[in-house]
XYZ file of C-alpha atoms in Angstrom:
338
model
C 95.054 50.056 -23.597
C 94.475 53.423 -22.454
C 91.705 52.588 -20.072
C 93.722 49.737 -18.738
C 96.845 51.592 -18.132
C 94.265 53.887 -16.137
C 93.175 50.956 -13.768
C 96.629 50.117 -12.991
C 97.685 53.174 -11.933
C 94.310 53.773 -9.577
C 95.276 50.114 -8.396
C 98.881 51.704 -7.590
C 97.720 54.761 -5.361
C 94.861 52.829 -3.666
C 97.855 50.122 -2.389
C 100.613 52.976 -1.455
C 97.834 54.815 0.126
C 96.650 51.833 2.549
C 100.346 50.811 2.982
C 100.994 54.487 4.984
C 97.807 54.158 6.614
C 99.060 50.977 7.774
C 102.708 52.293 9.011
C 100.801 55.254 11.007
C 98.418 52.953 12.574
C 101.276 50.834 14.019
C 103.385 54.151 14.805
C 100.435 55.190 17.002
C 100.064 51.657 18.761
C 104.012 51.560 19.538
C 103.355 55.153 21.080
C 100.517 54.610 23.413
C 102.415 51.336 25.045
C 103.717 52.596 28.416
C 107.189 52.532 28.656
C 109.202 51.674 32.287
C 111.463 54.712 32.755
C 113.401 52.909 35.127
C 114.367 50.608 32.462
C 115.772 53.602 30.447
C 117.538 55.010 32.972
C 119.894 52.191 33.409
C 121.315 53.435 29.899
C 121.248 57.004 30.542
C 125.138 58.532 30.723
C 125.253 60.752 34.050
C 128.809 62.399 34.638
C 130.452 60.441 37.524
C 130.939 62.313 41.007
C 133.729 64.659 41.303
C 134.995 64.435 37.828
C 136.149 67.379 37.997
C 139.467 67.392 40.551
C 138.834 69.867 43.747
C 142.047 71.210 45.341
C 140.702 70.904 49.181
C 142.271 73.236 51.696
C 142.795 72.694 55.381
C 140.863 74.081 57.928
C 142.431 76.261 60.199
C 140.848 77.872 63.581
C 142.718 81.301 64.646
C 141.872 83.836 67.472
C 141.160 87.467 65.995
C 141.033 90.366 67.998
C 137.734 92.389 67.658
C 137.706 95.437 68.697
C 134.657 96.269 70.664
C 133.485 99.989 72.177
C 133.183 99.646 75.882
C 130.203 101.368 77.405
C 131.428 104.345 80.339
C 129.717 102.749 83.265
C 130.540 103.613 86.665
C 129.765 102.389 89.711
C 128.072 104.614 92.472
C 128.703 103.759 96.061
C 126.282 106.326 97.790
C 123.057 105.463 98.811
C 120.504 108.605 99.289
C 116.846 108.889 100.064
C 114.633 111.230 101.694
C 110.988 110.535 103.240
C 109.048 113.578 103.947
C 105.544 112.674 106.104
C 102.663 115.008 106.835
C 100.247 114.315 109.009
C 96.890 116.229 109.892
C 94.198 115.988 112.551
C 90.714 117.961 112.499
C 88.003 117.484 115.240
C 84.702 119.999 115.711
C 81.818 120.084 118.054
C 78.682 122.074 118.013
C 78.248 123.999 120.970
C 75.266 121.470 122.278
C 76.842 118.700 121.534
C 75.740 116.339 124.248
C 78.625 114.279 124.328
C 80.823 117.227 124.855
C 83.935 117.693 122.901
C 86.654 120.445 122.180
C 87.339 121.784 118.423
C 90.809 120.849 117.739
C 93.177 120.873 114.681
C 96.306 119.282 114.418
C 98.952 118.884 112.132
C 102.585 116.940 111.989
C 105.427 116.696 109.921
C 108.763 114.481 109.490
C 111.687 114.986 107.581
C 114.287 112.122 106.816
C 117.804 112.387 104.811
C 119.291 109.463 104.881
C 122.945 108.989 103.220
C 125.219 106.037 102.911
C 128.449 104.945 101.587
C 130.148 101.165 100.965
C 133.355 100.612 99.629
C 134.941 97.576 101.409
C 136.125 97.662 104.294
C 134.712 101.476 104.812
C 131.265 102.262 105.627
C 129.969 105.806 106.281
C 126.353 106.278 107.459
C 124.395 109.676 108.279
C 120.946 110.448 108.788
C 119.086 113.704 109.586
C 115.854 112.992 111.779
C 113.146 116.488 111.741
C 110.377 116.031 113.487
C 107.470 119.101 114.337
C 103.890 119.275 115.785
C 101.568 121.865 116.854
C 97.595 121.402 118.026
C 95.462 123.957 118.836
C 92.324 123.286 120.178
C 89.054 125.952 120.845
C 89.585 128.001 123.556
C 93.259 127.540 124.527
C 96.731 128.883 122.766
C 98.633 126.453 120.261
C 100.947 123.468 122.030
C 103.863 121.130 120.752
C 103.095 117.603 120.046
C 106.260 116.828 118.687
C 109.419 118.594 118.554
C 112.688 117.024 117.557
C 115.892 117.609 116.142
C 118.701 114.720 115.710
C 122.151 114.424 113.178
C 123.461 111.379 113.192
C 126.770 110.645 111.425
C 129.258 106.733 111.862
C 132.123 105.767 110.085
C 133.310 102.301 109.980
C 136.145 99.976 109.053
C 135.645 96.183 108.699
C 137.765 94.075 111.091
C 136.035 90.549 110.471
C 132.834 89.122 109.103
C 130.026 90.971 111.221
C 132.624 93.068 113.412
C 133.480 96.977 112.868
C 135.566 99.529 114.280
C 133.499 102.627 114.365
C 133.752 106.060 115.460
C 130.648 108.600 115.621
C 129.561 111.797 115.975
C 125.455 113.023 116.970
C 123.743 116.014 117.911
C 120.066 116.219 119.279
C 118.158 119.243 120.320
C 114.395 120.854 119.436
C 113.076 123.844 117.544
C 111.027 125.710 119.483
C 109.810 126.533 122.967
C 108.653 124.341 125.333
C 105.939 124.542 128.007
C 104.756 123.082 131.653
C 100.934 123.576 131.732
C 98.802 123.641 134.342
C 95.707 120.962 134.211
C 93.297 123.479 135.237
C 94.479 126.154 132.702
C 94.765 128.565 135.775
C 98.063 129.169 135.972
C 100.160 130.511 132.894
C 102.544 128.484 131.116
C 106.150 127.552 132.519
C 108.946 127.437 129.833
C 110.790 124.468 130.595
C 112.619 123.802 127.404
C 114.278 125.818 124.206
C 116.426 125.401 121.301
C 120.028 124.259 122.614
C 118.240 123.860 125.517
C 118.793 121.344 126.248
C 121.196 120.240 123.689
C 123.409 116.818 123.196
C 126.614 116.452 121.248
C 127.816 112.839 121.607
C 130.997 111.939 120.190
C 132.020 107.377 120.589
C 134.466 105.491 119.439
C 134.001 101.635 119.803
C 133.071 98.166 117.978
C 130.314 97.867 116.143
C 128.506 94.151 115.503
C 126.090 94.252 112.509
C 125.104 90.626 111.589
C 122.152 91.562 109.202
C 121.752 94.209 106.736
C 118.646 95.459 109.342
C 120.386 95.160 112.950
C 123.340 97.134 114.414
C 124.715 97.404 117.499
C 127.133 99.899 118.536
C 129.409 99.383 121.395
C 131.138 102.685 122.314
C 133.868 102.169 125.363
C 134.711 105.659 124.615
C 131.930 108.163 124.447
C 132.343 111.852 125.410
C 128.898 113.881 125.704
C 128.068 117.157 126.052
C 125.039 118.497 127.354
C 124.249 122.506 126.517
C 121.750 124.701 128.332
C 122.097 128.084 126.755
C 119.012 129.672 127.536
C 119.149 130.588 131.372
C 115.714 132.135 132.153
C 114.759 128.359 132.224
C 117.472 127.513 135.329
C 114.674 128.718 138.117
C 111.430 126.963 136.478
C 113.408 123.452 135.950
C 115.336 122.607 139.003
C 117.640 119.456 137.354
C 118.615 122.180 134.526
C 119.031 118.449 132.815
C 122.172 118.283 135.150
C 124.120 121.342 133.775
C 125.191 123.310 137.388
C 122.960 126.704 137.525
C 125.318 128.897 136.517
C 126.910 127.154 133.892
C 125.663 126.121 130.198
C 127.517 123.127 129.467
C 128.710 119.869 130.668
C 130.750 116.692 129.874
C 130.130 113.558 130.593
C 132.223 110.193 129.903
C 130.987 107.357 129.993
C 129.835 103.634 128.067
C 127.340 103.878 125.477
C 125.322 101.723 123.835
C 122.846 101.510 121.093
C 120.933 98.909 119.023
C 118.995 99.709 115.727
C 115.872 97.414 114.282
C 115.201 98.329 110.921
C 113.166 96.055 108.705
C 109.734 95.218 106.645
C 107.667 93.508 109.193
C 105.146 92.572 106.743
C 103.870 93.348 103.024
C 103.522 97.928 103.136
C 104.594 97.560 106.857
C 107.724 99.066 108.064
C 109.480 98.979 111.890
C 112.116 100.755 112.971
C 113.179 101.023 116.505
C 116.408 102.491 118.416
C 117.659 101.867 121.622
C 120.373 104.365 123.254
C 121.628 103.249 126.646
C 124.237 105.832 128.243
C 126.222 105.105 131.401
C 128.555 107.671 132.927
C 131.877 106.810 134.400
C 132.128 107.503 138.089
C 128.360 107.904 138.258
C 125.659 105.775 140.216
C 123.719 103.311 138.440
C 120.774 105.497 138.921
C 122.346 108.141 136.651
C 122.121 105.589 133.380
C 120.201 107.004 130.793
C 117.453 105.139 128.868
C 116.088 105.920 125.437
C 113.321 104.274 123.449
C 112.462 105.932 120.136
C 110.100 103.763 118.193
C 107.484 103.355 114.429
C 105.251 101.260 112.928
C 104.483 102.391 109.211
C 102.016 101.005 107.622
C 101.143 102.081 103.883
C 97.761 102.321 102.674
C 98.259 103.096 99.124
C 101.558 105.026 97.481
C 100.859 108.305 99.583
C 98.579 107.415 102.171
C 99.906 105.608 105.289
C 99.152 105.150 108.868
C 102.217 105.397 111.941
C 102.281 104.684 115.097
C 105.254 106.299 117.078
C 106.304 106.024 120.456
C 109.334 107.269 122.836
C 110.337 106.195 126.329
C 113.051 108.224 128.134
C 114.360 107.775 132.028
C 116.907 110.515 132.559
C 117.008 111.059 136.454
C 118.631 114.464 135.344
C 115.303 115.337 133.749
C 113.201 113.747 135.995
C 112.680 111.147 138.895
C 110.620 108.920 136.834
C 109.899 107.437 133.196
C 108.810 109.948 130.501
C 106.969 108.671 127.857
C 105.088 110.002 124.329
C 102.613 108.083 122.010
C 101.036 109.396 118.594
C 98.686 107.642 115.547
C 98.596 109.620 112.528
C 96.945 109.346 109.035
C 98.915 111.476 106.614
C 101.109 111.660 103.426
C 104.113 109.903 103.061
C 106.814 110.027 100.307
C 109.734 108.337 99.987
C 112.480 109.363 97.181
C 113.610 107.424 95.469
């Protein structure tokens, strides 16, 4: 009995033991099969859109004021600049040279101030023109190559597109001394010329007809000039006197005056500038008109460097019978501000 109740319950727990073997074997086979998730989410709950209940509001576009700091700019109406030019020559010869040759130095300067103003319909232009050279060369005393002092000053009003009513005032004169030498350096020098002597004050009233920023051309029907010749030693050694009467040290002249200004880049670091001055005196002979030529070619080499070429042409029968002229080329220092 015993050993049979024994059997039966070995039989028992062999058969419950392969029965949960059994259950895990299928529990693993139902696990590896692959499931379609698509399937599974046609049963998944998701809440629906906007359940919950959103008041909306209306949108509404309004202007706001901002306020804003507003920079202190001002605006400038003058127009300044200055050029300043040096120029300076240097020759030497040895004393055999066979060539021949004279030591010489020689040195130029030029001074510019140019100011403007433009505040439509008024214009107001002025300009201040120095110009000084001296050469000396081995053997003889020092000379003037250039010697000039002009003041320019115009005020406008605009009447129409390119047309002006202008008035101006100018002076002109030189620094220093000037001389007549003779060719064969036999004879001393003859002063011929001084400061205020001779002297121009020119004072016109007219239209003015400016149809690019770099031509103008003044028409003064009204022109009053003065011409001074204060220093009287010169009266006997000039016999014109640059038509003041011996005796005297001023006169005045009316008459029709015109001038023309060029004023432009010609080319890349090449400047021109040219001005024309015709004056014709009322109750005068054509022969008394006076012609003036005063002309440059600038050309820059680098920022300081450049080379000029400058030129003037006068016929003034009260200075003499026939056409004057003067001609210089320079290498020198030029610089402009700004």
């Amino acid at each position: 009995m015993l050993k049979t109740g024994l059997g039966l319950f070995f039989l028992l727990l062999l058969s419950f033991s392969l029965t949960v073997e059994a259950q895990d074997t299928d529990t693993l086979k139902k696990d590896s099969i692959k499931i379609d998730t698509n399937q599974l989410n046609k049963y998944r709950l998701y809440p629906k859109k906007n359940s919950i209940p959103v008041k909306a509001r209306e949108l509404k576009i309004q202007q706001e004021l901002i306020p804003v700091t507003l920079m202190d700019y001002k605006v400038n109406y003058w127009h300044k600049n200055i050029t300043f030019a040096l120029n300076f020559n240097q020759a030497a010869f040895s004393n055999n040279y066979s060539a021949g040759g004279v030591t010489s130095v020689a040195l130029g300067s030029n001074f510019i101030y140019h100011i403007e103003y433009n505040k439509a319909p008024f214009s107001y232009v002025s300009e201040l023109n120095l110009l000084y050279g001296k050469s000396k060369n081995k053997g003889q005393g020092s000379r003037k190559t250039n010697d000039r002092m002009f003041f320019d000053n115009k005020i406008a009003s605009q009447i129409s597109k390119h047309w002006f009513f202008f008035g101006s005032l100018s002076f002109e004169s030189q620094f220093d001394k000037g001389y007549q030498y003779d060719a064969n350096n036999v004879l001393p020098p003859v002063l011929i010329s001084n400061l205020m002597s001779p002297g121009y004050l020119t004072e016109s009233v007219g239209f003015e007809y400016k149809p690019t920023t770099y031509f103008d051309l003044r028409l003064g029907t009204g022109t009053a000039r003065q011409t001074f010749v204060l220093d009287t030693t010169i009266y006997h050694n000039n016999p014109g006197n640059y038509g003041v009467t011996p005796g005297k040290t001023i006169r005045t002249d009316i008459a029709f005056q015109m001038v023309a200004i060029f004023d432009k880049d010609i080319a890349k670091n090449m400047h021109f500038n040219a001005r024309y001055d015709m004056f014709v005196p009322y109750g005068e002979s054509l022969a008394y008109v006076r012609h003036r030529i005063d002309a440059i070619l600038a050309a820059k080499v680098n920022r300081l460097i450049n080379v000029s070429l400058n030129g003037t042409m006068l016929f003034d029968k009260n200075t003499s019978n026939s056409i004057q002229g003067t001609e210089g080329l320079s290498l020198g220092i030029l610089y402009k501000f700004p």
